[in-house]
Coordinates of C-alpha atoms in Angstrom, one line a residue:
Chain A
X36 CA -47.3 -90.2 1.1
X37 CA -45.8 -92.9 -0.9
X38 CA -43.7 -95.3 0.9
X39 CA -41.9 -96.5 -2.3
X40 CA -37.9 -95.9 -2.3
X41 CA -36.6 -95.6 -5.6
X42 CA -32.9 -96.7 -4.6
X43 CA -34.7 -99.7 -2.7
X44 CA -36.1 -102.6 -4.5
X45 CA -39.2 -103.0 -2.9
X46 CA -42.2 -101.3 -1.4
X47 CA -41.7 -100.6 2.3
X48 CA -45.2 -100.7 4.1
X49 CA -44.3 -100.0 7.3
X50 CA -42.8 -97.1 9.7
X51 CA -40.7 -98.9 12.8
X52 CA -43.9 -101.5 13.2
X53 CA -46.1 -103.1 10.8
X54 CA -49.5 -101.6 12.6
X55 CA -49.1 -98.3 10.9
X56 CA -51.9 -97.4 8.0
X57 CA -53.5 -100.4 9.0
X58 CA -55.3 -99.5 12.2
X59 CA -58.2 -97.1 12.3
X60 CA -58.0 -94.0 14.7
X61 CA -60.7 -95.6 17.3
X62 CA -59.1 -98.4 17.1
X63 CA -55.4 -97.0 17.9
X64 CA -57.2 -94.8 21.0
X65 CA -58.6 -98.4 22.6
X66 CA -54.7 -99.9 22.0
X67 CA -53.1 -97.4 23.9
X68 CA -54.6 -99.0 26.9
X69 CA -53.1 -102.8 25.3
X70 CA -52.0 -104.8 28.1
X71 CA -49.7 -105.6 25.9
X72 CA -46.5 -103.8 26.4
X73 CA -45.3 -104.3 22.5
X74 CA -48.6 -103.6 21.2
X75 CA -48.6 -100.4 23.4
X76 CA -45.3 -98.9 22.2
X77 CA -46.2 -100.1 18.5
X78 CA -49.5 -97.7 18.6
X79 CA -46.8 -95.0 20.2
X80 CA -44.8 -94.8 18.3
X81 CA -47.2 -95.0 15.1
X82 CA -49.0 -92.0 16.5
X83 CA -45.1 -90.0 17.0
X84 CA -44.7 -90.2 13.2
X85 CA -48.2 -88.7 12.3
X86 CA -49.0 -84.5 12.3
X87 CA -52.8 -84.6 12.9
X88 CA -53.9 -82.9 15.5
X89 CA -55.7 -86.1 17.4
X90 CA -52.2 -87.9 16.6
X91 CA -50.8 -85.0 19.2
X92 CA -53.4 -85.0 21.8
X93 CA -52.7 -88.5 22.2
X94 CA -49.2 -88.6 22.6
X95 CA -49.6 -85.7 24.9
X96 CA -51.5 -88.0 27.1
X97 CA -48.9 -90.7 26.3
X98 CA -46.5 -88.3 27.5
X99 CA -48.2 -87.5 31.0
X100 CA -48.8 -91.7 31.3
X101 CA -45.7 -93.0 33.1
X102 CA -48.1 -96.3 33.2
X103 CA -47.6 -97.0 29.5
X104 CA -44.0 -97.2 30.4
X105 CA -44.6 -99.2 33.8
X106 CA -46.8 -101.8 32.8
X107 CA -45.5 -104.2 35.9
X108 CA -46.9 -101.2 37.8
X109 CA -50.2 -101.6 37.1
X110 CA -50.4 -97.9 37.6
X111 CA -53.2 -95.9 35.8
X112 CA -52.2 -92.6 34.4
X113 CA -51.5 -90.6 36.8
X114 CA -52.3 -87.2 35.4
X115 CA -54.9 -88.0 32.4
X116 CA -55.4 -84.8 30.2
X117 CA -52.9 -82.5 32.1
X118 CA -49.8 -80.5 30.4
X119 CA -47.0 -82.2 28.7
X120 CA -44.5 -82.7 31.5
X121 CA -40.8 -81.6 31.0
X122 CA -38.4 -81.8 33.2
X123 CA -38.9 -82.6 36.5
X124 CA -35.9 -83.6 39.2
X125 CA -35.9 -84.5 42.8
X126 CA -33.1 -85.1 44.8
X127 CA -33.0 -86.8 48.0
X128 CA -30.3 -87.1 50.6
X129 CA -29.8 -90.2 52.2
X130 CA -27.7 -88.7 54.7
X131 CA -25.4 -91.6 55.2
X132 CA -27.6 -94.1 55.5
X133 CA -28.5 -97.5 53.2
X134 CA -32.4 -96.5 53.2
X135 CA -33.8 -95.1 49.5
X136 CA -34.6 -92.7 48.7
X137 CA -33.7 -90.5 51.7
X138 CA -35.2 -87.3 53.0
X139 CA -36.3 -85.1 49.8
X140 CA -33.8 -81.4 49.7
X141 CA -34.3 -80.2 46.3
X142 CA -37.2 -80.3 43.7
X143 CA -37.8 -78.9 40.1
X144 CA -37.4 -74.9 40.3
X145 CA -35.9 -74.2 43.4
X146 CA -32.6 -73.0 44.1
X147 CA -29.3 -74.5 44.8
X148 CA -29.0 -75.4 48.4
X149 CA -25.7 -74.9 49.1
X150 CA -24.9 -78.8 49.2
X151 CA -22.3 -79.5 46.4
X152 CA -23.4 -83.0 46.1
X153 CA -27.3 -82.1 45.7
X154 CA -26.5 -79.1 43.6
X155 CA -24.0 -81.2 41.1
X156 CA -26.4 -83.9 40.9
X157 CA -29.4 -81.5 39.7
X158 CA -27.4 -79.5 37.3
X159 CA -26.2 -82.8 35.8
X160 CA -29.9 -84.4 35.4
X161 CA -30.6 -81.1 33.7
X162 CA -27.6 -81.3 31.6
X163 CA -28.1 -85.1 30.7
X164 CA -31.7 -84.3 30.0
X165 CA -31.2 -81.1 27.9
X166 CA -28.5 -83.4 25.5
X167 CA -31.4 -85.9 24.7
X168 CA -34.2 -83.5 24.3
X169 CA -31.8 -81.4 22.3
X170 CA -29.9 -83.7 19.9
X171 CA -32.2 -86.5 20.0
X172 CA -35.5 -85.9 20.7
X173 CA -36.0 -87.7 23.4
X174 CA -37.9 -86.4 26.1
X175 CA -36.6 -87.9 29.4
X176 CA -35.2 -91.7 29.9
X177 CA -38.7 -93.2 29.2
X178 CA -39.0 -90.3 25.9
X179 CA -42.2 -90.0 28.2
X180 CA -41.2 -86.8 30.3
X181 CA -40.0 -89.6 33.1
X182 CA -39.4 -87.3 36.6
X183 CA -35.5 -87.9 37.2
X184 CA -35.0 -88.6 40.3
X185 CA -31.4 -89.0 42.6
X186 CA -30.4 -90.0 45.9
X187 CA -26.7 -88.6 47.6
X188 CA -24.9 -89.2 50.5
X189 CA -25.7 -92.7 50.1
X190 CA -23.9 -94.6 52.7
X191 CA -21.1 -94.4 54.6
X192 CA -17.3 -93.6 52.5
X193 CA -19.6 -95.2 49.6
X194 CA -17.3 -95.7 47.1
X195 CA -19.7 -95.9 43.8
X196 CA -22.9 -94.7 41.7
X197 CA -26.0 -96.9 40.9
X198 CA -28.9 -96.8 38.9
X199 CA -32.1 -99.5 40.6
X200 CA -33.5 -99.7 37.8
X201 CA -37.1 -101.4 38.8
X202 CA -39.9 -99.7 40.3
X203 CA -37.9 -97.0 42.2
X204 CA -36.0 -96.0 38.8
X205 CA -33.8 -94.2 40.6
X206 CA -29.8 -92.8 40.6
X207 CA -27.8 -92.9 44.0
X208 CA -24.7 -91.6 44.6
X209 CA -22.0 -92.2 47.4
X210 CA -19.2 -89.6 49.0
X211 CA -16.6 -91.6 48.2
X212 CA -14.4 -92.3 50.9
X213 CA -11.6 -89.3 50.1
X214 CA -8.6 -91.7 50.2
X215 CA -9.3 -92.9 47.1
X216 CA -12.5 -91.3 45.6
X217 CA -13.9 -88.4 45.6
X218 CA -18.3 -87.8 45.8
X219 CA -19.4 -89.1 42.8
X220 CA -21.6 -86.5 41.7
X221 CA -18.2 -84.3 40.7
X222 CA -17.9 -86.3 37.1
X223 CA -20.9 -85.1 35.3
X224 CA -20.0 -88.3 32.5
X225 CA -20.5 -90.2 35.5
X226 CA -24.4 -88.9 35.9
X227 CA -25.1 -89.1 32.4
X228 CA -24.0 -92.9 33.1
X229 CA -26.1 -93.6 35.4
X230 CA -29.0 -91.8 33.5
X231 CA -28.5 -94.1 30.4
X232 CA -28.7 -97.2 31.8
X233 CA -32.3 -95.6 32.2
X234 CA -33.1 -94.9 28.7
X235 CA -31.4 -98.8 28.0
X236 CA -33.8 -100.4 30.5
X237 CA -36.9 -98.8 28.4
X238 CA -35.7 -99.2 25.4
X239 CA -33.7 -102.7 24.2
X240 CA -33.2 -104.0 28.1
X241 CA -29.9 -104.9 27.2
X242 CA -28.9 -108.0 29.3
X243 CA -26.7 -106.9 32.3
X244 CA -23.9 -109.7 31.9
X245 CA -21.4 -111.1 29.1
X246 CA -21.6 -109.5 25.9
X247 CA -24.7 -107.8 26.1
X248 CA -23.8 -106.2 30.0
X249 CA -20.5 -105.0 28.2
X250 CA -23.0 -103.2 25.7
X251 CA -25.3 -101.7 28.1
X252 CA -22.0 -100.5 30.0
X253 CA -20.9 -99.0 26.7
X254 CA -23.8 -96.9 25.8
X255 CA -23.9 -95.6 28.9
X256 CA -20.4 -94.3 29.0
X257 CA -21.1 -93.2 25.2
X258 CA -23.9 -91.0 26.4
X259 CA -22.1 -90.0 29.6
X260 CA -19.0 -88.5 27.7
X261 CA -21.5 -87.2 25.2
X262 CA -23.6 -85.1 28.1
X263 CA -19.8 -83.7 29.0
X264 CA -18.6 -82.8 25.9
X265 CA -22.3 -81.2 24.6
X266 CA -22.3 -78.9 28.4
X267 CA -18.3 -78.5 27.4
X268 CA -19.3 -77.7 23.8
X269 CA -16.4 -79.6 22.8
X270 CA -15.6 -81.1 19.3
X271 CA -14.4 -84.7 19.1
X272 CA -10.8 -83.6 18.9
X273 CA -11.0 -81.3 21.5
X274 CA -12.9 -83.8 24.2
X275 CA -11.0 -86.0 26.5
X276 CA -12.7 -89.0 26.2
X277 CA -11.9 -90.3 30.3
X278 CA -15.2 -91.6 31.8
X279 CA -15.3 -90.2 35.8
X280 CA -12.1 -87.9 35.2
X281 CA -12.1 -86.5 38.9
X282 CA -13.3 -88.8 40.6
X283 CA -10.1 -90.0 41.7
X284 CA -8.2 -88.5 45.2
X285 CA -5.0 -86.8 44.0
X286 CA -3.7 -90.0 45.9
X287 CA -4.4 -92.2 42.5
X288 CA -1.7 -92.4 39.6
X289 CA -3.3 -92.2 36.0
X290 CA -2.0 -94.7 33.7
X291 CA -1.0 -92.6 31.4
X292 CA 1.4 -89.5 31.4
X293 CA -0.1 -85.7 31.3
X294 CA -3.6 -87.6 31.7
X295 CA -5.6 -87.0 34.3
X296 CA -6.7 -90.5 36.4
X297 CA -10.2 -91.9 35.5
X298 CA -12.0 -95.1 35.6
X299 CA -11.9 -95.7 31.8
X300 CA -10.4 -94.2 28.4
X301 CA -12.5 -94.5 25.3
X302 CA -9.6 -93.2 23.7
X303 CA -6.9 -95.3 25.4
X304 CA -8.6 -98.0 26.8
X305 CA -6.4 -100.0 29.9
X306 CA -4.8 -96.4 30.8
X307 CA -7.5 -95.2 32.9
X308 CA -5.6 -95.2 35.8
X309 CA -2.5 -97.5 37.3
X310 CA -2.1 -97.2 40.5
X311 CA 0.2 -99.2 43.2
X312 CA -2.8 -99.6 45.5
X313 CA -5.7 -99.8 43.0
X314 CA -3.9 -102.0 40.0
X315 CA -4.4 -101.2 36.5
X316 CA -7.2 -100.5 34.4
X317 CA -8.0 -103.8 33.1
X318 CA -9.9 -102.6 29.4
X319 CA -9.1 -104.0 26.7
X320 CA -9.5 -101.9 23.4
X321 CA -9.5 -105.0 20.9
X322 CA -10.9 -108.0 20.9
X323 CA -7.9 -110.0 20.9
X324 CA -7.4 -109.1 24.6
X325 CA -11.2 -110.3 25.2
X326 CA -11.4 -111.0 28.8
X327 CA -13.2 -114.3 29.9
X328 CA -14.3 -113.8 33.4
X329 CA -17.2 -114.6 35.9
X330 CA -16.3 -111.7 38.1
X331 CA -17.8 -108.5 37.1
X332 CA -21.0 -110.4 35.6
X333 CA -18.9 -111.4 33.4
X334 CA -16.6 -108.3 32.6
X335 CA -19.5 -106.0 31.8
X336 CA -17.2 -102.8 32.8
X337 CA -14.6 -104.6 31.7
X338 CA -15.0 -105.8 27.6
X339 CA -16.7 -102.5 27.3
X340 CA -13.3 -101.3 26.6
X341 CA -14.0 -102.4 23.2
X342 CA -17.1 -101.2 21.9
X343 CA -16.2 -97.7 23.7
X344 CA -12.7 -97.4 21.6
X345 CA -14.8 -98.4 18.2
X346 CA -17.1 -95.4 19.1
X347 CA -14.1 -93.2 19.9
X348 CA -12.8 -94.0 17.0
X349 CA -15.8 -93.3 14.5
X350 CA -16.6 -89.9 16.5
X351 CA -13.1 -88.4 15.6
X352 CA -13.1 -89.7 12.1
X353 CA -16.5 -88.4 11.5
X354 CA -15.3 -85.2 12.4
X355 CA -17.2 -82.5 14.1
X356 CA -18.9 -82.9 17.6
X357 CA -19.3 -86.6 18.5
X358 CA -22.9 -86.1 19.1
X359 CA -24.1 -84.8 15.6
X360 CA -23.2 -87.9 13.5
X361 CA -22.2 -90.8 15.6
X362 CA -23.5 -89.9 18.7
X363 CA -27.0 -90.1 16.2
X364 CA -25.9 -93.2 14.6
X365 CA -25.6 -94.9 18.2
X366 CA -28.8 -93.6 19.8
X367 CA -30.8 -94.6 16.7
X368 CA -29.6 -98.1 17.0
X369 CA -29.9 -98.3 20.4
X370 CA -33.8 -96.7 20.3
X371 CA -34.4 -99.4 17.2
X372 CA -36.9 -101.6 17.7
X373 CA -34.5 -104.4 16.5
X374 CA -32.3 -104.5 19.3
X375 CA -32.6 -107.1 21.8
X376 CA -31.8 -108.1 25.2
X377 CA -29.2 -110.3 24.3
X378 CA -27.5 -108.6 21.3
X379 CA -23.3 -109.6 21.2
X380 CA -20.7 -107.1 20.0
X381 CA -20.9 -108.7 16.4
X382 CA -24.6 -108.2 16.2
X383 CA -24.8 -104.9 17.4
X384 CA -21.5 -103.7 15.2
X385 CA -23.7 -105.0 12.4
X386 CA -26.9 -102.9 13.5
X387 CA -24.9 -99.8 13.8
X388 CA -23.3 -100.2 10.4
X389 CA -27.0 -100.8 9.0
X390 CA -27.8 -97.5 10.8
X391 CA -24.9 -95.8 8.9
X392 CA -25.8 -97.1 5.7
X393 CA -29.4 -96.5 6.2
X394 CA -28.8 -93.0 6.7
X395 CA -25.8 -91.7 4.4
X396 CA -25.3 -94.7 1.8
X397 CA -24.3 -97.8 1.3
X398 CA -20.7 -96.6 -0.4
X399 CA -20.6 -93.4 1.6
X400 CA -17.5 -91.9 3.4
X401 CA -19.6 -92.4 6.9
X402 CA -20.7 -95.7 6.5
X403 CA -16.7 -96.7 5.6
X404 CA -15.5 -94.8 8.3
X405 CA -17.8 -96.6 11.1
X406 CA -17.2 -99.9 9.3
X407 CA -13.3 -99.6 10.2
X408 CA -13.7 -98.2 13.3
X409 CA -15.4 -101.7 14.0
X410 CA -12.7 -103.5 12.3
X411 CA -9.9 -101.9 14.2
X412 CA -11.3 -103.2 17.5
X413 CA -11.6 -107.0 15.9
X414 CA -15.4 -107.1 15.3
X415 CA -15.4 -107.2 11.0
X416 CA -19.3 -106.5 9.6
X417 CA -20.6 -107.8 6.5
X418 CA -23.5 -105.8 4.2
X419 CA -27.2 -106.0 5.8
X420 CA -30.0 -106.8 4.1
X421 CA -32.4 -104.3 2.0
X422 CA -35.7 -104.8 4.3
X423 CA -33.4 -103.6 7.3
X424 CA -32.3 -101.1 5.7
X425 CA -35.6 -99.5 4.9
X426 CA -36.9 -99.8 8.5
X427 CA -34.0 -98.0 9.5
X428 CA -34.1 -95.3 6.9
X429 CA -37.8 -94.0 7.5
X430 CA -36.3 -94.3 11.4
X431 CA -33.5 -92.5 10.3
X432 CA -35.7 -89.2 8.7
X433 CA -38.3 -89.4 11.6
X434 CA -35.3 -88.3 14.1
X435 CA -34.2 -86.0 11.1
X436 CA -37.6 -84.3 11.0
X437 CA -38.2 -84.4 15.1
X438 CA -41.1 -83.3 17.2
X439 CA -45.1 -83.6 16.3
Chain B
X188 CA -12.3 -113.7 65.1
X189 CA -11.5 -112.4 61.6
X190 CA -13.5 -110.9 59.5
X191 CA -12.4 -110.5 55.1
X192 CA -14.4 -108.3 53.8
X193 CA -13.8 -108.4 50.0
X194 CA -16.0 -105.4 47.2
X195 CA -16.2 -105.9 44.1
X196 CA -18.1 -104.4 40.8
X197 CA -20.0 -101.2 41.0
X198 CA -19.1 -98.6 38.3
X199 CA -15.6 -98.8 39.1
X200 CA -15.1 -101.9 39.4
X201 CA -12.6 -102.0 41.6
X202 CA -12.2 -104.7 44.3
X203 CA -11.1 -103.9 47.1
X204 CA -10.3 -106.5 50.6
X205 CA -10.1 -105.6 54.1
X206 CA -9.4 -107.8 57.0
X207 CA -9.8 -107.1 60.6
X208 CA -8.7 -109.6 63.4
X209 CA -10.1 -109.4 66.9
X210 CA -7.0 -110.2 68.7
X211 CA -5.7 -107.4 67.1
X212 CA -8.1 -104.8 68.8
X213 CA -8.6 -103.1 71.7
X214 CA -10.9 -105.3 74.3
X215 CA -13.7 -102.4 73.7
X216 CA -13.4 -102.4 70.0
X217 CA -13.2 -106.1 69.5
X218 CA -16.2 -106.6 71.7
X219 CA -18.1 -104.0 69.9
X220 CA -17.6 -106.1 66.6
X221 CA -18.9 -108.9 68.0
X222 CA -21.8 -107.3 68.8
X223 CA -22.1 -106.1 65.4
X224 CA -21.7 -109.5 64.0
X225 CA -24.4 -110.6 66.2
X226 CA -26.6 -108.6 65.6
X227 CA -26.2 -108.4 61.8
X228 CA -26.6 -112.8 62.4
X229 CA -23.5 -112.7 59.9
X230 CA -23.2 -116.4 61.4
X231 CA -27.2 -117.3 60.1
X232 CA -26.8 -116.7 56.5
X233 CA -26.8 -119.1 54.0
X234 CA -23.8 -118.5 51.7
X235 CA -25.3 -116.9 49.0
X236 CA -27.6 -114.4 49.0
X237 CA -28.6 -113.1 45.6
X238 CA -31.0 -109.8 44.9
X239 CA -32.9 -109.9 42.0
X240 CA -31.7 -108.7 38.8
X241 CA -32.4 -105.1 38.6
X242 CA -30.4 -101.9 37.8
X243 CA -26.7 -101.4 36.7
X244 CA -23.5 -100.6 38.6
X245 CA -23.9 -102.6 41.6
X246 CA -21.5 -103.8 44.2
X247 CA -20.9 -107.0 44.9
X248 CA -19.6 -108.8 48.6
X249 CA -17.6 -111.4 49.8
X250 CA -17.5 -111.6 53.6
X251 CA -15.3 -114.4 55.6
X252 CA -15.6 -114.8 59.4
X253 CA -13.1 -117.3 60.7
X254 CA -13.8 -118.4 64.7
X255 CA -11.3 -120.6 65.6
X256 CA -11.7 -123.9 63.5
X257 CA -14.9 -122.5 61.8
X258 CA -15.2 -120.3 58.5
X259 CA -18.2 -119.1 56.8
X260 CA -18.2 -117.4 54.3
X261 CA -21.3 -115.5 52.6
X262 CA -21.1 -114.4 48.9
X263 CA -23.8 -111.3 48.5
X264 CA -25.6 -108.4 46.0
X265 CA -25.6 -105.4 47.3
X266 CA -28.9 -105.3 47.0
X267 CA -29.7 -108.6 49.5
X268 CA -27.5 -107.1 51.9
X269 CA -29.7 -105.7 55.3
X270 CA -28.8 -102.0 56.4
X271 CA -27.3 -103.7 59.8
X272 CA -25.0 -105.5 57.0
X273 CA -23.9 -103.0 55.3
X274 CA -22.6 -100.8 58.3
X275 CA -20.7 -103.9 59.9
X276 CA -19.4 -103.7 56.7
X277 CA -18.5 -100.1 56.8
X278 CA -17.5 -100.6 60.7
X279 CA -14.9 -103.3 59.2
X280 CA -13.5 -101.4 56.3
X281 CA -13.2 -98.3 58.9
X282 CA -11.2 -100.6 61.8
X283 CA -9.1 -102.3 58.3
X284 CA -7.8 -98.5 57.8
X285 CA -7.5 -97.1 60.8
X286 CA -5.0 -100.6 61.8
X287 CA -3.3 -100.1 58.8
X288 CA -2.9 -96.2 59.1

């Protein structure tokens, strides 16, 4: 297949990393075991964009090797040779306690147990799941058949939902204390949160603090109203755009009128909720409201206000359902090899722009549309260069064209 | 003694502060928080105790104990925090209410 681009002004010899065509086939086999993390995912992802038939028996063994994907592990593969793995949740219960992951109460295939918070948290990492494998190809958060796995009834009136990242890789999710909050499995936004900071930590590792904290916050509440909407089957108009809309008690006062409470609005960033005992939702939903702060590690779930009303704002204009064209846009850009830990809000407006262009155009409707959604929230992006934009294009037709 | 018990970050990110003073208790309950404190060594740890950087979403805690003419105040991840820590935490937060209730 010729790699020349007739719109592009220059030959492109590479597909996402410069090993591809290069390598031989005995060779690629011997780099799959790289100590080398980059050099791993480089020969992975060459091997994704092939059809032969050893290209897939690889990547099925890829797939079944959570040790490619755990390299501080040191963990051979655990199941050499065996089946693909889909799917595959556990749920533990803490049962009030601070120890993870608890006592385990529900695995892959059985039946609900009767436990709203163990039965909302497995129907959610199905859910989340089912939106990546379906819309984007991605299969689980490591695109490696990862097992998701939860923890509930964390703590005592545990007012919050974490993801520990790390070894454990795991979600956990508090009762809430039911003054204020409710459990926090009952937002299923809230899960697909939690789940994305997952598929962040293996891809670009966004840096959890300033700028790039603010980012990794964003996509995750992109995805997490993007798992709602796609189990809601709701357009962009139709959806509602709150991250952790019931959540709150009845006891908390949304910010604004014929809204229900939440912690944020991508729509309406700073109405989320405003309440005499909680305060006001502190987002901002332009950048001349920036918030300089050392609290929060440095306003990551704060400043995220702005990115979140830029993608708000793109989704509806695009029309349709939010995850079919910028719902795409973001989780190519975010999957790109390009991003780094330490991207800002200008840099990454500028990737997702080149994403745009890559796909539809450089003049296109789209790529105009996502361009002022930027501009609206402050952050004004400038063309890209050609050599980006080829990288991102054969990107760009891979996820068009998915599966082996 | 009074103990300031100050959360802040998680997904939320909603800080909340609750304060419990001894003198205010019964003799039973403000003993048992003693004991707690004790045992947690509250009045041992250094003043900042950081986990390392792993995962999203996770709380953040400011505890004050004030004795008299003495204050110490530890500034903590989640994450650094021992279980015995986090439910004299809890056993705080529960007496803040149930005084203020």
């Amino acid at each position: 297949m010729s790699n020349f681009d007739p719109n592009r002004d220059h030959y492109c010899t590479c597909n996402r990393n410069p090993i591809h065509c290069i390598v031989p086939p005995w060779i690629e086999e011997r780099l799959i075991y790289s100590r080398r993390e980059r050099v791993r995912t480089a020969i992975r992802e060459n091997l994704r964009s092939t059809q032969s038939f050893r290209a897939r028996r690889i990547v099925t063994t890829l797939r079944n090797s959570r040790f490619l994907h755990h390299p501080s592990s040191g963990r051979l593969p655990e199941a050499f040779g065996a089946a693909a793995v889909g799917l595959e949740r556990t749920i533990y219960n803490a049962a009030q306690g601070y120890r993870l992951p608890g006592s385990r109460v529900r695995r892959e295939g059985e039946g609900p147990t009767g436990d709203a918070a163990v039965d909302e948290a497995y129907d959610a990492l199905g859910a989340t799941y089912k939106l990546y494998l379906d819309r984007f190809n991605r299969n689980s958060l490591d695109d490696s058949g990862l097992p998701l796995d939860a923890t509930v009834h964390y703590g005592q009136d545990y007012n919050n939902a974490f993801w520990t990242g790390g070894s454990q890789d795991l979600m956990v999710f508090g009762d809430g204390d039911s003054e204020l909050f409710n459990r926090f499995t009952i937002a299923l936004d809230v899960i697909g949160h939690e789940l994305t900071h997952g598929v962040t930590e293996f891809e670009s590792g966004l840096d959890y603090s300033g700028q790039s904290g603010a980012l990794n916050e964003h996509l995750s509440d992109v995805f997490g109203s993007l798992v709602k909407q796609y189990q809601l089957n709701q357009s962009a108009a139709e959806a509602d755009w709150l991250i952790g809309a019931g959540l709150f008690t009845n006891a908390v006062q949304s910010g604004q009128p014929g809204v229900p409470a939440a912690l944020r609005s991508m729509k309406a960033p700073g109405t989320g909720y405003d309440d005499p005992e909680l305060g006001r939702d502190p987002q901002p939903a332009h950048m001349d409201d920036y918030v300089t702060t050392s609290d929060d590690n440095g306003g990551v779930h704060i400043n995220s206000g702005i990115p979140n009303h830029a993608f708000y704002l793109a989704a509806t204009r695009l029309g349709g359902s939010a995850w079919e064209k910028a719902g795409r846009i973001w989780y190519e850009t975010m999957t790109d090899p390009s991003m780094r830990r330490l991207e800002n809000f200008n840099s990454f407006a500028r990737k997702i722009v080149q994403t745009t262009t890559a796909a539809f155009g450089p003049g296109s409707q789209e790529t105009e549309i996502v361009r002022a959604s930027w501009q609206e929230v402050g952050i004004f992006v400038r063309a890209r260069s050609a050599r980006q934009r080829c990288v991102r294009s054969q990107s760009w037709r891979r996820l068009r064209s998915p599966g082996l | 003694m009074r103990i300031i018990v100050k959360t802040s970050g998680g997904l939320a990110n909603i800080s909340r502060t609750s304060t419990v003073d001894t003198t205010t208790l019964a003799p039973e309950e403000a003993a048992d928080l003693e004991a707690q404190v004790a045992a947690a060594g509250l009045r041992d740890l250094p003043g900042l105790l950081r986990a390392p950087i792993s995962g999203a979403d996770r709380l953040t805690y400011e505890v004050t104990l004030e004795d008299q003419e003495r204050r110490h105040i530890v500034k903590a991840d989640e994450g650094a925090l021992s279980e015995r820590l986090l439910e004299l935490i809890h056993h705080v937060r529960t007496l803040a209410r149930t005084k203020q209730g």
